[in-house]
Every structure is written in structure tokens, then in C-alpha cells.
Coordinates of C-alpha atoms in Angstrom, one line a residue:
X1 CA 9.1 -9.9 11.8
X2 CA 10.7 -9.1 15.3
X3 CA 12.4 -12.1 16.8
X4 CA 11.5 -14.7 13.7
X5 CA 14.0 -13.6 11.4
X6 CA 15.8 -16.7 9.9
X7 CA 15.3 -19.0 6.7
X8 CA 13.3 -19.1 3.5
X9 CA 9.3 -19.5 3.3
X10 CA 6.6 -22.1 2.9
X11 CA 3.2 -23.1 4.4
X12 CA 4.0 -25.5 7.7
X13 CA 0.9 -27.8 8.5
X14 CA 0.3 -28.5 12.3
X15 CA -2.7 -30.8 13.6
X16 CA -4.9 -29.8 10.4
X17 CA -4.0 -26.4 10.5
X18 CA -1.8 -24.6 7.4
X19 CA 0.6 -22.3 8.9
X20 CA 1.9 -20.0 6.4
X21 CA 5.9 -19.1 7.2
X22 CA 8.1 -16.5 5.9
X23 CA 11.8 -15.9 7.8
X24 CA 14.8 -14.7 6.4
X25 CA 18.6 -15.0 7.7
X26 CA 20.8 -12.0 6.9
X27 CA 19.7 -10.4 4.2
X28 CA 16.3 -8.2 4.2
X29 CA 13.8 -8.8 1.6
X30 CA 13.5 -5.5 -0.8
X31 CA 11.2 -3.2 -0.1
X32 CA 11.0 0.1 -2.4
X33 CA 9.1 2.1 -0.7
X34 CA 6.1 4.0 -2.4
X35 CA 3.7 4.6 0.0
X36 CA 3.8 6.1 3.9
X37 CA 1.7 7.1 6.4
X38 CA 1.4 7.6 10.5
X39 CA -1.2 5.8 12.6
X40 CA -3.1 8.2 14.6
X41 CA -1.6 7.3 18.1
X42 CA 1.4 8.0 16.2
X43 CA 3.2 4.8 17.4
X44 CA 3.5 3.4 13.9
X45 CA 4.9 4.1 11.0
X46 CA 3.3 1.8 7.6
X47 CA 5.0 1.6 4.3
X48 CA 4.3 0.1 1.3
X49 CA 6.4 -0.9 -1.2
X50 CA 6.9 -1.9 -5.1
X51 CA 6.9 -5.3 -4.3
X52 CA 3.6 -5.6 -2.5
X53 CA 4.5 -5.7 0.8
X54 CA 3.7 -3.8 3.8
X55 CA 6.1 -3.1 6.4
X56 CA 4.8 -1.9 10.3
X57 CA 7.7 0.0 12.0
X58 CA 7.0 0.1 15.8
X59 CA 8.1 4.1 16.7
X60 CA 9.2 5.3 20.7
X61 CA 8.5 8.7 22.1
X62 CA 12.6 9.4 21.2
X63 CA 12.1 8.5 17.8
X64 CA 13.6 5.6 17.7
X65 CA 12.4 3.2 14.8
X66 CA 12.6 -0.7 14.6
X67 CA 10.6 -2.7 11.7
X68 CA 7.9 -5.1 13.6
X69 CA 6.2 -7.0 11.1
X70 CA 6.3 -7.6 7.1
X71 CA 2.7 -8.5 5.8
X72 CA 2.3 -9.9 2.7
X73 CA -1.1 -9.0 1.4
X74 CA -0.6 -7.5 -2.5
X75 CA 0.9 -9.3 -6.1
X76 CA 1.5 -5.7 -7.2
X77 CA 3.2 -2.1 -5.8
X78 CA 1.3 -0.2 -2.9
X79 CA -0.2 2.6 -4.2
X80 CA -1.9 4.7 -0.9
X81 CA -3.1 4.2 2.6
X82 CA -5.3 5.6 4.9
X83 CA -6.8 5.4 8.1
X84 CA -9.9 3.1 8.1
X85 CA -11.4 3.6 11.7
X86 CA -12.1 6.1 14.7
X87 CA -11.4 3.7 17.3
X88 CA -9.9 0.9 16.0
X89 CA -6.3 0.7 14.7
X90 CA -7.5 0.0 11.3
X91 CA -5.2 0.8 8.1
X92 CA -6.3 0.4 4.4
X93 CA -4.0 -0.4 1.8
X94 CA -4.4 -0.1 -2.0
X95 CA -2.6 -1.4 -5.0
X96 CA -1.7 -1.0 -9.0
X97 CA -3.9 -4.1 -9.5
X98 CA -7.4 -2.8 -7.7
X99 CA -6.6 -5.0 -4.3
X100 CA -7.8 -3.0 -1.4
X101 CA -7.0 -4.9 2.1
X102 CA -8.0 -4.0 5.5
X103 CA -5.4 -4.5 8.0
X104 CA -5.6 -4.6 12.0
X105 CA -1.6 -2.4 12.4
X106 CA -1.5 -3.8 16.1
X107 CA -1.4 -7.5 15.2
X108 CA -0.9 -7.0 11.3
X109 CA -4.1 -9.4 10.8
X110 CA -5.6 -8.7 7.8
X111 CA -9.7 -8.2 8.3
X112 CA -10.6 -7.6 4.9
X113 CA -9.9 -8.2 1.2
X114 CA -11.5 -7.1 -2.0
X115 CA -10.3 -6.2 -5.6
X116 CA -12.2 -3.4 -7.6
X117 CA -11.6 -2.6 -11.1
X118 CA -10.6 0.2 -10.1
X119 CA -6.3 1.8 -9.5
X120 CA -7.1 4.0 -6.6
X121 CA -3.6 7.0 -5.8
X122 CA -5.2 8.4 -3.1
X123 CA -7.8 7.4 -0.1
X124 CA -9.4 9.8 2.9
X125 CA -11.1 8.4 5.5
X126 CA -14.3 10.8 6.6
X127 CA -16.7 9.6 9.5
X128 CA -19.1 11.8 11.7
X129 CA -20.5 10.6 14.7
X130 CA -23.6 12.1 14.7
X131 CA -24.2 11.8 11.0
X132 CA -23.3 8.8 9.8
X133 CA -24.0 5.1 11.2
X134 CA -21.5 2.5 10.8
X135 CA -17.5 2.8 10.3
X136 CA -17.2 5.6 8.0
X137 CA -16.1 6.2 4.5
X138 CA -13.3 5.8 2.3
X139 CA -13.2 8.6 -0.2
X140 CA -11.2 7.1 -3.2
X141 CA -9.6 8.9 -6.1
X142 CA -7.3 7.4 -8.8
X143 CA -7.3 6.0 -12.7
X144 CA -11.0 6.3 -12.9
X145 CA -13.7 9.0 -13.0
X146 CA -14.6 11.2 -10.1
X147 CA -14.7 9.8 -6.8
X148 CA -15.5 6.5 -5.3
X149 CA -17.1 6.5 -1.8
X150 CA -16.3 3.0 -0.2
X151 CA -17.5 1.5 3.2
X152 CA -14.4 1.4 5.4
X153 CA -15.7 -2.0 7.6
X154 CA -16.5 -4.1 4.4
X155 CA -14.9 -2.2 1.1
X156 CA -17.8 -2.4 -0.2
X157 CA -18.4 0.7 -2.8
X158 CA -21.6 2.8 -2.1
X159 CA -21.9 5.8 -3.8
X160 CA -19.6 7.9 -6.1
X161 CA -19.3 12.1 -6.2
X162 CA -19.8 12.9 -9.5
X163 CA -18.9 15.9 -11.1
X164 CA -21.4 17.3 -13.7
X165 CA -19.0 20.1 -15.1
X166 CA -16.4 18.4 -17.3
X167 CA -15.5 15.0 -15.2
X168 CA -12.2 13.7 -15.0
X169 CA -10.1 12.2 -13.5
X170 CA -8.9 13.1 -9.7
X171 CA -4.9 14.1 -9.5
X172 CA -5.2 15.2 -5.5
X173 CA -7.8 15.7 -2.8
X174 CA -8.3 16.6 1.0
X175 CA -10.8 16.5 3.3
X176 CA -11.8 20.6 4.2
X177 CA -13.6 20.2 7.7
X178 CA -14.2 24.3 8.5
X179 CA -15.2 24.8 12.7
X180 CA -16.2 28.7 11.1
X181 CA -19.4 27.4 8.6
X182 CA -19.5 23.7 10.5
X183 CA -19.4 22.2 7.2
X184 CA -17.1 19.6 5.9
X185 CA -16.2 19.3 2.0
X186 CA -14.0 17.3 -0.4
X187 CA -11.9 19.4 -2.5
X188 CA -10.1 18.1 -5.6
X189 CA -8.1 19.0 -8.5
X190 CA -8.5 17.1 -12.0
X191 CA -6.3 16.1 -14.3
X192 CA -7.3 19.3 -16.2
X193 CA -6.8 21.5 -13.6
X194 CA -10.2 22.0 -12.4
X195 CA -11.3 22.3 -8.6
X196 CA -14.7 20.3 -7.8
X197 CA -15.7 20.4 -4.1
X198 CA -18.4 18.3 -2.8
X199 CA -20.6 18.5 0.4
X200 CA -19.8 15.8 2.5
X201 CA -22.3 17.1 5.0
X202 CA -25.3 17.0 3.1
X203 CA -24.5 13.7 1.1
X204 CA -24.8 11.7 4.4
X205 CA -27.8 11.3 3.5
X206 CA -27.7 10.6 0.1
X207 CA -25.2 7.8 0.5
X208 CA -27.2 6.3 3.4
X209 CA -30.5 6.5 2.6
X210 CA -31.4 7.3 -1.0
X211 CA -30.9 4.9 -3.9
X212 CA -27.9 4.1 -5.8
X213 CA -28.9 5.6 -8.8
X214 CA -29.4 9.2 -7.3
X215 CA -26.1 11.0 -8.5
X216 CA -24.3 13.5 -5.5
X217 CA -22.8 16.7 -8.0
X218 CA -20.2 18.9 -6.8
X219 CA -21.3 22.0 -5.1
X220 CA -19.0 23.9 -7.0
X221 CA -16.5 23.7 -9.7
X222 CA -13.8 25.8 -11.3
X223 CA -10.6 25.8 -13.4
X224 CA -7.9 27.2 -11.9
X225 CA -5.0 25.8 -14.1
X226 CA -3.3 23.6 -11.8
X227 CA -1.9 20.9 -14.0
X228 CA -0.7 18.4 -12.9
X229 CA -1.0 18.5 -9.1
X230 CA 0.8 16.3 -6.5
X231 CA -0.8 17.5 -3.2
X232 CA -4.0 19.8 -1.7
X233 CA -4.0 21.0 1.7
X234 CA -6.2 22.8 3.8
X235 CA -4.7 25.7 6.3
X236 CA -7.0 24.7 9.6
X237 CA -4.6 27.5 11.3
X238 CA -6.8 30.7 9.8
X239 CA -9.3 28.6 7.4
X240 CA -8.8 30.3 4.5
X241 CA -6.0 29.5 2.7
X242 CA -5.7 26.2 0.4
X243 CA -2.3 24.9 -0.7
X244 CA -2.2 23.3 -3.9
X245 CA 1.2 21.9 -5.5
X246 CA 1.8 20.9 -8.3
X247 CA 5.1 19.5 -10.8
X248 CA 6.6 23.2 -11.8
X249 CA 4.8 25.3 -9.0
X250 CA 2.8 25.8 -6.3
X251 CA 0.1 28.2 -5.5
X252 CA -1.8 29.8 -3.0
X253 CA -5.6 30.4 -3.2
X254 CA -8.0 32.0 -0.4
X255 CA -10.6 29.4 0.1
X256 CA -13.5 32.0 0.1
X257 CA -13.3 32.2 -3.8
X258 CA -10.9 30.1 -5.0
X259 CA -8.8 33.8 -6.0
X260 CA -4.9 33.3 -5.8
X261 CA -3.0 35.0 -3.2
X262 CA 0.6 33.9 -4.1
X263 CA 2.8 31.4 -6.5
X264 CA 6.5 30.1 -6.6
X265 CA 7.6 28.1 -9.3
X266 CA 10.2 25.2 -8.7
X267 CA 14.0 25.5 -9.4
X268 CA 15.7 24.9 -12.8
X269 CA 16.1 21.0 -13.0
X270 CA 13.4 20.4 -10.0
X271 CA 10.5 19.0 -9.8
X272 CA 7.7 19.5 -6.5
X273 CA 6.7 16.4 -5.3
X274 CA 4.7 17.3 -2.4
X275 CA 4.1 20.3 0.5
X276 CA 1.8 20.8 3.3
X277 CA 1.2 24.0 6.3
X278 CA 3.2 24.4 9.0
X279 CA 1.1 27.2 10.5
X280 CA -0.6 30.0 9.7
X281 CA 1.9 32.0 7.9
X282 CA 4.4 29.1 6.6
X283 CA 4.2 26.2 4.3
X284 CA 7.0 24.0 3.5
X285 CA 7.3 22.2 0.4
X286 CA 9.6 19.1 -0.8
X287 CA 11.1 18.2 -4.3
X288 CA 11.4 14.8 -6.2
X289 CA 15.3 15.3 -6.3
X290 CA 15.1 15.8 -1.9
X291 CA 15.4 19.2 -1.1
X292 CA 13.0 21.1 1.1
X293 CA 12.2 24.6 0.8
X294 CA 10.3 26.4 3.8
X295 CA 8.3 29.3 2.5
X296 CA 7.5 32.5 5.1
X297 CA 3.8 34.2 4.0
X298 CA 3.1 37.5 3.6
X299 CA 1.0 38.1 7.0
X300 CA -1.4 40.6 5.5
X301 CA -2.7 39.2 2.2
X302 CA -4.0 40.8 -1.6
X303 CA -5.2 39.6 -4.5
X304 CA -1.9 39.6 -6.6
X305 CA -0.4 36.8 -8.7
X306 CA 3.3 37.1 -7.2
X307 CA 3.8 38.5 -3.7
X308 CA 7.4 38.8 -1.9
X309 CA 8.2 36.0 -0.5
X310 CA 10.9 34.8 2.6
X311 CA 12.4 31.4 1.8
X312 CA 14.4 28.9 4.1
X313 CA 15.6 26.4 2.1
X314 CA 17.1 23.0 3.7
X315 CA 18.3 19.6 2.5
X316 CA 16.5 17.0 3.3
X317 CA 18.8 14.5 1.3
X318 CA 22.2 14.9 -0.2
X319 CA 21.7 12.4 -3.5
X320 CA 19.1 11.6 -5.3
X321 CA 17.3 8.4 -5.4
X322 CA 15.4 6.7 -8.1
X323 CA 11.9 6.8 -5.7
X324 CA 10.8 8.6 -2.4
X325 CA 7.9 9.2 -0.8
X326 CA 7.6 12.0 2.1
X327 CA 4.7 12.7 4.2
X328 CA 4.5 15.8 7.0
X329 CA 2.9 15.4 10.5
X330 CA 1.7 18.6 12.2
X331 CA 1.8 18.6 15.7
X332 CA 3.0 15.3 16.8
X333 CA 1.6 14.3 20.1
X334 CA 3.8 15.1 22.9
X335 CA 6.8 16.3 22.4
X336 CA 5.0 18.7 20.6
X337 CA 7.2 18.3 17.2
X338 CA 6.7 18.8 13.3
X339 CA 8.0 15.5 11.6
X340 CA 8.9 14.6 7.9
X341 CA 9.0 11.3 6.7
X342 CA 10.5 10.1 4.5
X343 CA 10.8 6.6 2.5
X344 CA 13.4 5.8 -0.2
X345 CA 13.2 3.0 -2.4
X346 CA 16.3 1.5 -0.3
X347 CA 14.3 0.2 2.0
X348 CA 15.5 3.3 4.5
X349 CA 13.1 5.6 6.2
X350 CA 14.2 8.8 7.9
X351 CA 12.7 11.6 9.8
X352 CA 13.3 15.4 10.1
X353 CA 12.4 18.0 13.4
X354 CA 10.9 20.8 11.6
X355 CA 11.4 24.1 11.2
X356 CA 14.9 23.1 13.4
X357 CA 15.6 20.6 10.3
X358 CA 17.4 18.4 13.1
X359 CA 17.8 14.7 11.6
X360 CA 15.6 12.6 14.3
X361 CA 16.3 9.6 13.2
X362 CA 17.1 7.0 10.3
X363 CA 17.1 3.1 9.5
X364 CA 16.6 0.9 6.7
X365 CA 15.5 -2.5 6.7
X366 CA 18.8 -4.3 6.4
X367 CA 20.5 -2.0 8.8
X368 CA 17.8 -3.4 11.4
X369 CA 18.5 -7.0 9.6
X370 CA 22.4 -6.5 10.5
X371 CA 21.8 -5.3 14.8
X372 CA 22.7 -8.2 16.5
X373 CA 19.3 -8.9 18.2
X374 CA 17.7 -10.3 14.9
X375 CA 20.6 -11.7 13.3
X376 CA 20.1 -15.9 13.1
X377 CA 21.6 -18.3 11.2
X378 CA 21.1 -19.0 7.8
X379 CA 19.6 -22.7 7.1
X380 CA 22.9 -23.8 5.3
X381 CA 24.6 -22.3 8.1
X382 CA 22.5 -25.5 10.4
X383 CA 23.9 -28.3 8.1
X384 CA 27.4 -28.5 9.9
X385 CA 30.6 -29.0 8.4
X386 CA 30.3 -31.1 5.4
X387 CA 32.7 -33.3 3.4
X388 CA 32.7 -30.8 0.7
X389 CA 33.2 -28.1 2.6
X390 CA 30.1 -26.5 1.5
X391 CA 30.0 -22.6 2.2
X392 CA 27.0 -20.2 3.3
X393 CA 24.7 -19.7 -0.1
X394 CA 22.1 -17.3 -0.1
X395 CA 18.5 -19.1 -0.5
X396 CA 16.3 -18.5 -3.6
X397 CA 13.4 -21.0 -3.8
X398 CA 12.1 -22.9 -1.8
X399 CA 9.1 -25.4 -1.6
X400 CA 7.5 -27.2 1.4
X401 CA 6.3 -31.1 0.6
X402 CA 3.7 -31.2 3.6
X403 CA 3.0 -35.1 3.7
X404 CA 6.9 -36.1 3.6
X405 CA 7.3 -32.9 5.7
X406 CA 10.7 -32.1 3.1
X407 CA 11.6 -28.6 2.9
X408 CA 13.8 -27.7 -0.6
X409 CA 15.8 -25.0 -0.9
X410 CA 17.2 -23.7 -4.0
X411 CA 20.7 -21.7 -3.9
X412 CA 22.1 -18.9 -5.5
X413 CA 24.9 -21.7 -6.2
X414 CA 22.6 -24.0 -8.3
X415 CA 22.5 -26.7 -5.1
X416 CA 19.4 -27.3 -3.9
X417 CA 19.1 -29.0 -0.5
X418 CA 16.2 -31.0 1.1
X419 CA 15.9 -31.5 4.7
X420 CA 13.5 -32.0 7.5
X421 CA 11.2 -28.7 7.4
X422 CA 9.1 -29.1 10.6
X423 CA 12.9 -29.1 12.8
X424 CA 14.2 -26.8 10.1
X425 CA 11.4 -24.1 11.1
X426 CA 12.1 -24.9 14.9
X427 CA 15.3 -24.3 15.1
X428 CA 15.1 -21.1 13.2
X429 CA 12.4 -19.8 15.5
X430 CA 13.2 -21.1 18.6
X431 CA 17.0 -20.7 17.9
X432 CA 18.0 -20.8 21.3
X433 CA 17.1 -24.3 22.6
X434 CA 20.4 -25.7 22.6
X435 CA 19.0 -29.3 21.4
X436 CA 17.3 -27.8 18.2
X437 CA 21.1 -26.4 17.0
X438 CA 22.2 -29.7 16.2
X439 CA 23.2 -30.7 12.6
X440 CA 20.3 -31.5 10.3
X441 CA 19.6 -34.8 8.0
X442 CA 19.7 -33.5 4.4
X443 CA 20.5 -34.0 1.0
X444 CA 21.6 -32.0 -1.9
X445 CA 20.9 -32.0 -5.2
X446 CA 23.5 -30.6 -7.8
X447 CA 22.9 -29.6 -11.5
X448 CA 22.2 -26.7 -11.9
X449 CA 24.9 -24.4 -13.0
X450 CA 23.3 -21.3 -11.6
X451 CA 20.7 -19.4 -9.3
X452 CA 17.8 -21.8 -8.6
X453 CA 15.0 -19.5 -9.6
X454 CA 12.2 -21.7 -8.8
X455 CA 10.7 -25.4 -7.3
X456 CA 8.0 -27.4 -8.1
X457 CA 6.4 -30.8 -6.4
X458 CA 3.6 -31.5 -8.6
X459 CA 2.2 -34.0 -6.8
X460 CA 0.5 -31.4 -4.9
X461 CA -1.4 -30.3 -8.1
X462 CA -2.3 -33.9 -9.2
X463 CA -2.3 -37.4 -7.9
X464 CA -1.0 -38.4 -11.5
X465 CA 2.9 -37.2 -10.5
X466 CA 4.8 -39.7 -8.8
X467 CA 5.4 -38.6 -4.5
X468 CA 8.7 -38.5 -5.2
X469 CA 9.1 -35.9 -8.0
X470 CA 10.4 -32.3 -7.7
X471 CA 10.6 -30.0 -10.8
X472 CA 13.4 -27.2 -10.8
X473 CA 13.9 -24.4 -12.7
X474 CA 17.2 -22.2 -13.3
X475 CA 19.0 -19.0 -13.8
X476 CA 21.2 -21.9 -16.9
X477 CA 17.7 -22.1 -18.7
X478 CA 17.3 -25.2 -17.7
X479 CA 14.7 -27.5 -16.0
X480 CA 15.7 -30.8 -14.0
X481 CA 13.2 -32.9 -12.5
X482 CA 14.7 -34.8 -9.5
X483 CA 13.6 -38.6 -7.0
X484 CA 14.0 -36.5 -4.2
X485 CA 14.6 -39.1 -1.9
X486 CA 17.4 -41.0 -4.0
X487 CA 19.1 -37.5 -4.5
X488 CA 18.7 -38.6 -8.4
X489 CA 18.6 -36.5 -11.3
X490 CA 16.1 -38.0 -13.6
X491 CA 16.6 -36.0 -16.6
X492 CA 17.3 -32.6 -17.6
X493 CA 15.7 -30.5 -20.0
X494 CA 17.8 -27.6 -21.7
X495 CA 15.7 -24.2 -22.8
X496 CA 17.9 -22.1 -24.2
X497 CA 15.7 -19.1 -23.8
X498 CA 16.4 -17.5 -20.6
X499 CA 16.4 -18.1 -16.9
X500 CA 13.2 -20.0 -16.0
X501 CA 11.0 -17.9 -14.1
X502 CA 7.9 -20.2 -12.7
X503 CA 7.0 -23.7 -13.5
X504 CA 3.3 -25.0 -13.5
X505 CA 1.6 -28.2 -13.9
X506 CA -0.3 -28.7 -17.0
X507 CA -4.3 -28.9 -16.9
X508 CA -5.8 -32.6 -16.5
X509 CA -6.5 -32.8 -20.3
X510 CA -4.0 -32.0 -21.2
X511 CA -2.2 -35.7 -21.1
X512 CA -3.6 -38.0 -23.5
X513 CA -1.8 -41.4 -21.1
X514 CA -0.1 -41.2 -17.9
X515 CA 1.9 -44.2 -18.2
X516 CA 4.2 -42.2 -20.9
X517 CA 6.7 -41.0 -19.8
X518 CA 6.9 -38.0 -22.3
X519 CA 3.0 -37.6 -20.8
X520 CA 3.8 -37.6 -17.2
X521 CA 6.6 -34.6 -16.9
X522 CA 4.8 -32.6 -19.1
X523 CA 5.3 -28.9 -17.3
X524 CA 4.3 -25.2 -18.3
X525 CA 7.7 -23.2 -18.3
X526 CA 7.5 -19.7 -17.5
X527 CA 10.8 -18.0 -19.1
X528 CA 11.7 -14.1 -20.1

């Protein structure tokens, strides 16, 4: 994203090559964020959003944060990350619709792709020098049973943990690697309310080497009524105490025996939407509505249901939004400092110092849109002064006619405007060379008596379309196919059944003679 904000999209074919483009002018593209996490040198921040796409926001030592690239790799909401490599700055990204992609964060290249049948909510990455050959594992949890143990290089899925005491689905897991018995675990909590842990030691092996078939139990299992739950953690401070939140409370349990040490139960009207430790002795946990509480522990611990507890209670947000998603970060590399994040469904994301609950620092995606360094011109705003007067529209279609090398652009106006797309993408990007700012050639085509929704040149899909077609569909209901290079409305076609969402070319047999006319503008209309 950086320095190539400016016009609409489309794919931009140089010496053979398809170059796919996607610039905007001044207004950012939506991004509801749903998912968050921190790269591990803790120089970048990754969201995901409802839309699909995956935002990298480049973050300084003075938390400063500025949006860096936009990658477009899902057709449905983000669902989880995770970290994907011990050396490599790989992140992992999952969606509602199975997609799992690969992504390099420092040049946003994406390495790998698959789709599972599988909706995954939550992902740890595990990997063990001397154990383990290869990349590591990705532990996977979600709409499905047990737990899915995926190679983290190709996505590929090896193994599963199975439980063999009433399986069900995962709500919320963590990785539980203990320096006092040198033995890591996975420890989950069911739909049900059941804890399973599994040996990730000792099922090295039985991922690596044994056959697919052979089925890796839990070590143990146990109901201990947490329905519901939004978040596990792990207290590495004294390696005994395991965190577990869920919607109306949270609870404490000594990780010896799985007995409870202490419970709090959410506010009247609240709901718990996450927590995690903040040493050995605090925890602090956050609410769907955005307040934060920060609990004080008992320092000397029995086995009672309900102990006196000291509370600190802080807010992290003063309204309450639709969507948020927080994540804590213990001991951020130098400065030392506790961070929360959090990511609204604004587009904003926001940090907190903790325990000091000092705001560090906040910025949304059209706030870094609006800072003079990435503002550009719109394309309208290229055209010059017309006869007309023709004002600054906001684009919303476009299409990019490769072998004419025309570039349409639907408007929020109904106009839709063709001009050159090769000097249309130059200017935008390389904005300022003074001899790329001249006015463009174009021409506008006007029907439509509302928001362009969507464009279509079919003679991309089949030789039998005339070059000079293009198909448009609007916000009126209506569809108009256009001679694009006459500026010539060949006929209009009114729906009456809703804006006009997509537009595809019918299959080949579908046309019983092409030299009908009725035959040859036959189009599949996608409406509400």
C-alpha cells in the first residue's frame, strides 16, 4: 500500500506478464477487523478482516503505526492467524470458507494456498529443534472434531489429536511448554466444557513416523464446566496456574490437577471476550463491550471456589462497537512494555501500556488514507476541466480491456468513463513526473441513473462477443450494454428487481446462433 495509493483495480499486462493492480485515491477500502496478531520481531502488526483482506502495519520502537501493505488473498472473513516459522517471517491466515494461505509479512508474497473442508477459529504453531524435522506444525482447532495437525511449509494435514473420551468440538487451546517436567502439551476446552491435553512430546513420533491410521489420544481428559470458553492461557511465571475465560466468568485452575483455585463472574450486561497473565500474581481480562479489568491474586493459594480478590478496573474504550478483537503481548522486546491491541471493525487499531493503562498509540486506515504523504489524486480528478463541468465521483467498478488497453470505470454517479489504462496506472503511481499529470483522452458513457455496481467485457470470456462490447450493471436495476469506442448505448435492459450485483457470460451452449441478436447479449444477471 505505502506510496501506491491512487485509483481503482484491474490486472495491467506488461511484455507477457499479468500484473495485478489495486490503488485507491481518498477513501480506504473497509476493513472490519476480526483477527490480530504480532510478528515475533514484534515490528508488525497483521489484521484480518470481514472482507478477506489482510492488512500489514509496519510498527517503530515509539509505537508509532502506519499500514504498509493490503493483500488480497481470501473471498470470505479472516478467522485466525498464527506464526508459521522459527526463522522465517512466515504468517498463516485462515478463513470462514476453509482457505488457509501462507504469507511471507516482509514482502507480503503469498507462498502458499490450500482450501480444507475444514472452518479453522484458532491455529498454534509448535516446532522443536531437536525433535521434529522440517518447519513445524500447525495445530488447528475450529468447526470440526478434535484437532488437526497441519504441516506449516506446505498446509498439508498430517495427523489429527483425537480425543477418545467424548470428542467434540475445540472452543480454545494453548500450547503448555513446562521448563519444570521438560514436556510440552496442548491443552483444550470443548464445546462441552471438557479439558483434553495431549502430549506433544511423545507424538513427534507418531506424526512423523508411524502411519496415518494410528490415532494420538489425549493424555488426559476432564470436565470442568467451562462453557463456552473464549481464551486458555498458560502462567509460564510459576507453571502452575491455567487461565481459562469464558462468556459469564472466568476461572482459575492449578495445572497439577486441574482443581480450581479462584472464579469471578462478569458484570451485569457484560460479556468476557478474552484475558491473558500479566505475571505471576495478576491476570487481566477484557470484555466484548471494551472495558478491561486487572485482577490482583491471592499470593498464597487454597483449594476454594471463591477467594478475595483485588481488582483494577480500566477502560479500554469509551463506546461500544459492533466487532473487536484484542490480543495481549507480554514482555515486548525492548522497551520492556505490556501491550494490548486492539482492532475495531472501523478499520482503527489502538494500543494500551499495561498495568500504567497509558494509550500508546491509535490509527485507522482512513486516518493514514487522509496524512498528506499518501494522499493522490483521484482518476476523475486527471481528466481536467471538462465542458460539463464534471465533479470528483467516487469509483465503483472498474474493468481493464487488456488488448485495447481501455480502462472503465463505473461511478457512484452512474457515468462510467473509459480511458487509456496503461498512462492511467502511471500517472497514479509515479504521480510526480510532471509529464504524466497531463489531462487524459477519455470518454464517458451516461445512463445509468445510479451507482455502477459492476462491468463486464465479454469478449474476454468468448471470441463470439463483438471487441467492442461492454456490459454494465446498476444500482437502477438496470443493465446497458455499450460500443465502447463510439461512446454508444446499444440498448438497455430494465430489471426491476434490485441493484445488479455481478454479470456473467453465459456457457458456450447455451446460444443456439450467434448471428441473433437476442443470442449474442445473452448475459447471467446476478441481482438481490
Amino acid at each position: 500500500m505505502g506510496d501506491c495509493l491512487g485509483i481503482a483495480g484491474g490486472l495491467i499486462i506488461m511484455r507477457g506478464i499479468v500484473h495485478p493492480i489495486a490503488v485507491w485515491g481518498r477513501k480506504a477500502p473497509s476493513h472490519s477487523i476480526c483477527a490480530l496478531m504480532l510478528t515475533d520481531d514484534q515490528q508488525t502488526v497483521v489484521t484480518g478482516s470481514q472482507e478477506g483482506q489482510i492488512c500489514l502495519w509496519n510498527l517503530s520502537p515509539d509505537f508509532k503505526t502506519q499500514p504498509r501493505i493490503l493483500l488480497f488473498g481470501h473471498v470470505s472473513s479472516v478467522t485466525c492467524f498464527a506464526k508459521a516459522s522459527e526463522k522465517q517471517p512466515y504468517v498463516v491466515s485462515a478463513a470462514e470458507n476453509g482457505e488457509m494461505c501462507l504469507w511471507n509479512v516482509t514482502n507480503g508474497q503469498c507462498l502458499e494456498n490450500t482450501v480444507l473442508p475444514f472452518t479453522h477459529t484458532a491455529i498454534c504453531y509448535y516446532y522443536r529443534s531437536f525433535r521434529m524435522s522440517g518447519d513445524g506444525w500447525l495445530l488447528c482447532c475450529g468447526q470440526y472434531q478434535d484437532v488437526l495437525v497441519v504441516d506449516a511449509r506446505t498446509l498439508e494435514v498430517l495427523h489429527a489429536l483425537i480425543s477418545s473420551v467424548t470428542p467434540d468440538w475445540i472452543s480454545s487451546m494453548c500450547i503448555v511448554c513446562s521448563q519444570r517436567i521438560q514436556e510440552d502439551s496442548l491443552v483444550g476446552i470443548s464445546v462441552t466444557g471438557d479439558l483434553k491435553v495431549w502430549d506433544l512430546s511423545s507424538s513427534v513420533n507418531g506424526v512423523q513416523v508411524t502411519e496415518p491410521e494410528q490415532n494420538i489420544f489425549e493424555a488426559e481428559s476432564k470436565s470442568l464446566q467451562c462453557f463456552n470458553c473464549r481464551t486458555i492461557c498458560f502462567c509460564t511465571f510459576t507453571e502452575r496456574l491455567l487461565l481459562v475465560v469464558c462468556s459469564d466468568y472466568w476461572k482459575v485452575f492449578d495445572y497439577c490437577d486441574f482443581s480450581l483455585l479462584c472464579s469471578a463472574c462478569s458484570g451485569v450486561g457484560q460479556r468476557w471476550a478474552g484475558g491473558d497473565v500479566l505475571g505471576a500474581n495478576k491476570i487481566i481480562i477484557w470484555t466484548e463491550d471494551g472495558r478491561g479489568y486487572i485482577y490482583q491474586l491471592p499470593d498464597r493459594w487454597v483449594l476454594t471456589c471463591k477467594l478475595h480478590l483485588t481488582v483494577k478496573t480500566f477502560l479500554i474504550c469509551s463506546i461500544s462497537l459492533l466487532q473487536a478483537v484484542l490480543i495481549f503481548i507480554n514482555e515486548r522486546k525492548e522497551p520492556f512494555y505490556k501491550i494490548l491491541f486492539r482492532g475495531e471493525a472501523s478499520g482503527k487499531l489502538s494500543m494500551w501500556h499495561i498495568p500504567d493503562i497509558q494509550t500508546a498509540a491509535t490509527l485507522s486506515l482512513q486516518e493514514a488514507f487522509e496524512q498528506p504523504k499518501f494522499v493522490s489524486e483521484e482518476l476523475i480528478d486527471q481528466l481536467g476541466v471538462l465542458p460539463d463541468r464534471i465533479q470528483t465521483s467516487l469509483i465503483t467498478a472498474s474493468v481493464y480491456v487488456a488488448n485495447h488497453d481501455k480502462l472503465a470505470c463505473g461511478c457512484e454517479d452512474g457515468r462510467i468513463i473509459i480511458t487509456l489504462g496503461l498512462h492511467a496506472a502511471r500517472a497514479q503511481l509515479l504521480a510526480e513526473h510532471s509529464l504524466l499529470k497531463a489531462w487524459l483522452p477519455h470518454r464517458i458513457l451516461v445512463g445509468h441513473h445510479g451507482r455502477v455496481t459492476c462491468l463486464l467485457y465479454p469478449y474476454t470470456k468468448s471470441a463470439r462477443f463483438d471487441p467492442s462490447w461492454l456490459v454494465s450493471g446498476g444500482e437502477d436495476s438496470s443493465v446497458m450494454w455499450w460500443n465502447m469506442f463510439k461512446a454508444e448505448l446499444l440498448h438497455s435492459f430494465a430489471l426491476h428487481a434490485g441493484p445488479v450485483l455481478n454479470l456473467f457470460v453465459c456457457p458456450e451452449d447455451c446460444n443456439v446462433s450467434t448471428d441473433e441478436i437476442s443470442d449474442g447479449i445473452r448475459f447471467i444477471c446476478w441481482r438481490d
